[in-house]
């Protein structure tokens, strides 16, 4: 059972950029050297792959999915002893089985990557409409 749930309502960018080396941060937890990053990589044509990175370990990626830039999506990230999960509109789309790094509420960001690391960019290129963290 997750001990932390971060929820955001968001819209993906109207024109999805195709940048093979950069990902848009969705939810970032922890600090540099000890963090977890949930991101989206755009493939063009409204195709996206979601990714979870656990600092210092290989990331895991979802299957390719089609998004609608006009739709508002609910993104939920759960973190617990069994790993990190990503759900989109209530459907689980990705699991990373490594236990996430310890984090505080102040170390959780939505659409912003302040911890660096890997290939994730610094800002989400769509719109974050709301966000909340639930214990």
Tab-separated table of C-alpha atoms in Angstrom:
chain	number	residue	atom	x	y	z
A	1	UNK	CA	0.000	0.000	0.000
A	2	UNK	CA	1.443	3.407	-0.918
A	3	UNK	CA	2.507	5.681	1.912
A	4	UNK	CA	2.635	8.750	-0.315
A	5	UNK	CA	0.335	9.711	-3.137
A	6	UNK	CA	0.947	12.732	-5.359
A	7	UNK	CA	-1.942	13.695	-7.640
A	8	UNK	CA	-1.956	16.257	-10.442
A	9	UNK	CA	-4.516	17.349	-13.000
A	10	UNK	CA	-2.693	18.368	-16.151
A	11	UNK	CA	-2.846	18.932	-19.876
A	12	UNK	CA	-0.099	17.771	-22.171
A	13	UNK	CA	1.333	20.331	-24.618
A	14	UNK	CA	-0.737	21.087	-27.731
A	15	UNK	CA	2.271	20.298	-29.909
A	16	UNK	CA	4.182	17.463	-28.346
A	17	UNK	CA	7.883	18.108	-28.784
A	18	UNK	CA	9.965	15.274	-30.177
A	19	UNK	CA	13.137	15.355	-28.140
A	20	UNK	CA	14.692	11.926	-27.806
A	21	UNK	CA	17.174	13.044	-25.160
A	22	UNK	CA	14.879	15.022	-22.879
A	23	UNK	CA	11.832	14.113	-20.833
A	24	UNK	CA	9.179	16.348	-19.276
A	25	UNK	CA	9.079	16.011	-15.469
A	26	UNK	CA	5.641	15.180	-14.045
A	27	UNK	CA	6.365	14.422	-10.366
A	28	UNK	CA	9.816	14.592	-8.762
A	29	UNK	CA	10.592	13.510	-5.187
A	30	UNK	CA	13.703	13.536	-3.026
A	31	UNK	CA	17.000	15.331	-3.537
A	32	UNK	CA	19.933	15.199	-5.950
A	33	UNK	CA	21.619	11.817	-5.557
A	34	UNK	CA	18.591	10.317	-3.782
A	35	UNK	CA	15.457	11.031	-5.784
A	36	UNK	CA	12.747	9.546	-7.943
A	37	UNK	CA	11.552	11.136	-11.193
A	38	UNK	CA	8.325	10.398	-13.055
A	39	UNK	CA	8.409	11.877	-16.555
A	40	UNK	CA	6.941	11.810	-20.053
A	41	UNK	CA	8.850	11.411	-23.322
A	42	UNK	CA	7.067	12.596	-26.455
A	43	UNK	CA	7.455	10.677	-29.687
A	44	UNK	CA	5.544	13.091	-31.937
A	45	UNK	CA	2.001	12.618	-33.224
A	46	UNK	CA	0.590	12.747	-29.665
A	47	UNK	CA	2.444	9.560	-28.749
A	48	UNK	CA	4.081	9.414	-25.316
A	49	UNK	CA	6.073	6.999	-23.172
A	50	UNK	CA	6.084	7.430	-19.393
A	51	UNK	CA	9.214	6.767	-17.367
A	52	UNK	CA	10.159	6.302	-13.717
A	53	UNK	CA	13.780	6.872	-12.709
A	54	UNK	CA	15.166	5.852	-9.323
A	55	UNK	CA	18.460	7.734	-8.909
A	56	UNK	CA	21.475	5.529	-9.638
A	57	UNK	CA	19.476	2.695	-11.226
A	58	UNK	CA	18.120	2.055	-14.719
A	59	UNK	CA	14.739	3.655	-15.398
A	60	UNK	CA	11.636	1.775	-16.481
A	61	UNK	CA	9.302	2.839	-19.283
A	62	UNK	CA	5.652	2.275	-20.134
A	63	UNK	CA	4.282	1.106	-23.414
A	64	UNK	CA	3.708	3.804	-26.043
A	65	UNK	CA	0.405	5.599	-25.492
A	66	UNK	CA	-1.682	8.165	-27.377
A	67	UNK	CA	-2.629	11.348	-25.536
A	68	UNK	CA	-5.137	14.068	-26.390
A	69	UNK	CA	-3.724	17.559	-25.672
A	70	UNK	CA	-7.281	18.912	-25.220
A	71	UNK	CA	-8.042	16.414	-22.424
A	72	UNK	CA	-7.374	17.011	-18.726
A	73	UNK	CA	-5.561	14.008	-17.269
A	74	UNK	CA	-5.338	12.858	-13.681
A	75	UNK	CA	-1.818	11.678	-12.902
A	76	UNK	CA	-1.292	9.789	-9.650
A	77	UNK	CA	2.100	8.716	-8.338
A	78	UNK	CA	2.164	6.301	-5.398
A	79	UNK	CA	5.293	5.521	-3.421
A	80	UNK	CA	5.645	2.735	-0.863
A	81	UNK	CA	7.806	-0.176	0.206
A	82	UNK	CA	6.931	-2.058	-2.972
A	83	UNK	CA	8.090	0.754	-5.275
A	84	UNK	CA	6.702	3.648	-7.291
A	85	UNK	CA	3.541	3.453	-9.392
A	86	UNK	CA	2.135	5.776	-12.042
A	87	UNK	CA	-1.576	5.851	-12.853
A	88	UNK	CA	-3.195	7.879	-15.611
A	89	UNK	CA	-6.932	8.592	-15.243
A	90	UNK	CA	-7.179	5.856	-12.615
A	91	UNK	CA	-5.416	3.165	-14.679
A	92	UNK	CA	-1.983	1.981	-13.579
A	93	UNK	CA	0.402	2.353	-16.506
A	94	UNK	CA	3.839	1.864	-14.939
A	95	UNK	CA	5.551	0.334	-11.883
A	96	UNK	CA	9.151	0.651	-10.703
A	97	UNK	CA	9.817	-2.077	-8.141
A	98	UNK	CA	12.645	-0.365	-6.220
A	99	UNK	CA	11.700	1.237	-2.899
A	100	UNK	CA	11.675	5.023	-3.440
A	101	UNK	CA	14.087	7.291	-1.630
A	102	UNK	CA	12.839	8.981	1.537
A	103	UNK	CA	11.286	12.368	0.827
A	104	UNK	CA	9.466	15.205	2.544
A	105	UNK	CA	6.502	17.238	1.288
A	106	UNK	CA	8.885	20.126	0.610
A	107	UNK	CA	10.910	17.836	-1.690
A	108	UNK	CA	7.958	16.960	-3.954
A	109	UNK	CA	7.538	19.021	-7.111
A	110	UNK	CA	4.977	18.871	-9.898
A	111	UNK	CA	6.135	19.715	-13.413
A	112	UNK	CA	9.529	20.884	-12.181
A	113	UNK	CA	12.811	19.001	-11.844
A	114	UNK	CA	14.956	20.777	-9.260
A	115	UNK	CA	17.151	17.765	-8.480
A	116	UNK	CA	18.680	17.229	-11.941
A	117	UNK	CA	19.829	13.798	-12.880
A	118	UNK	CA	19.681	11.802	-16.044
A	119	UNK	CA	17.848	12.940	-19.125
A	120	UNK	CA	14.853	14.681	-17.542
A	121	UNK	CA	14.373	18.343	-18.398
A	122	UNK	CA	13.706	21.113	-15.906
A	123	UNK	CA	10.080	22.011	-16.724
A	124	UNK	CA	6.879	20.338	-17.883
A	125	UNK	CA	5.923	21.837	-21.259
A	126	UNK	CA	2.160	21.416	-20.737
A	127	UNK	CA	-0.060	22.849	-17.987
A	128	UNK	CA	-0.368	21.711	-14.374
A	129	UNK	CA	-3.932	22.656	-13.393
A	130	UNK	CA	-3.856	21.399	-9.798
A	131	UNK	CA	-1.705	19.253	-7.541
A	132	UNK	CA	-1.886	17.705	-4.091
A	133	UNK	CA	0.034	15.332	-1.847
A	134	UNK	CA	-1.806	12.883	0.388
A	135	UNK	CA	-0.095	11.003	3.217
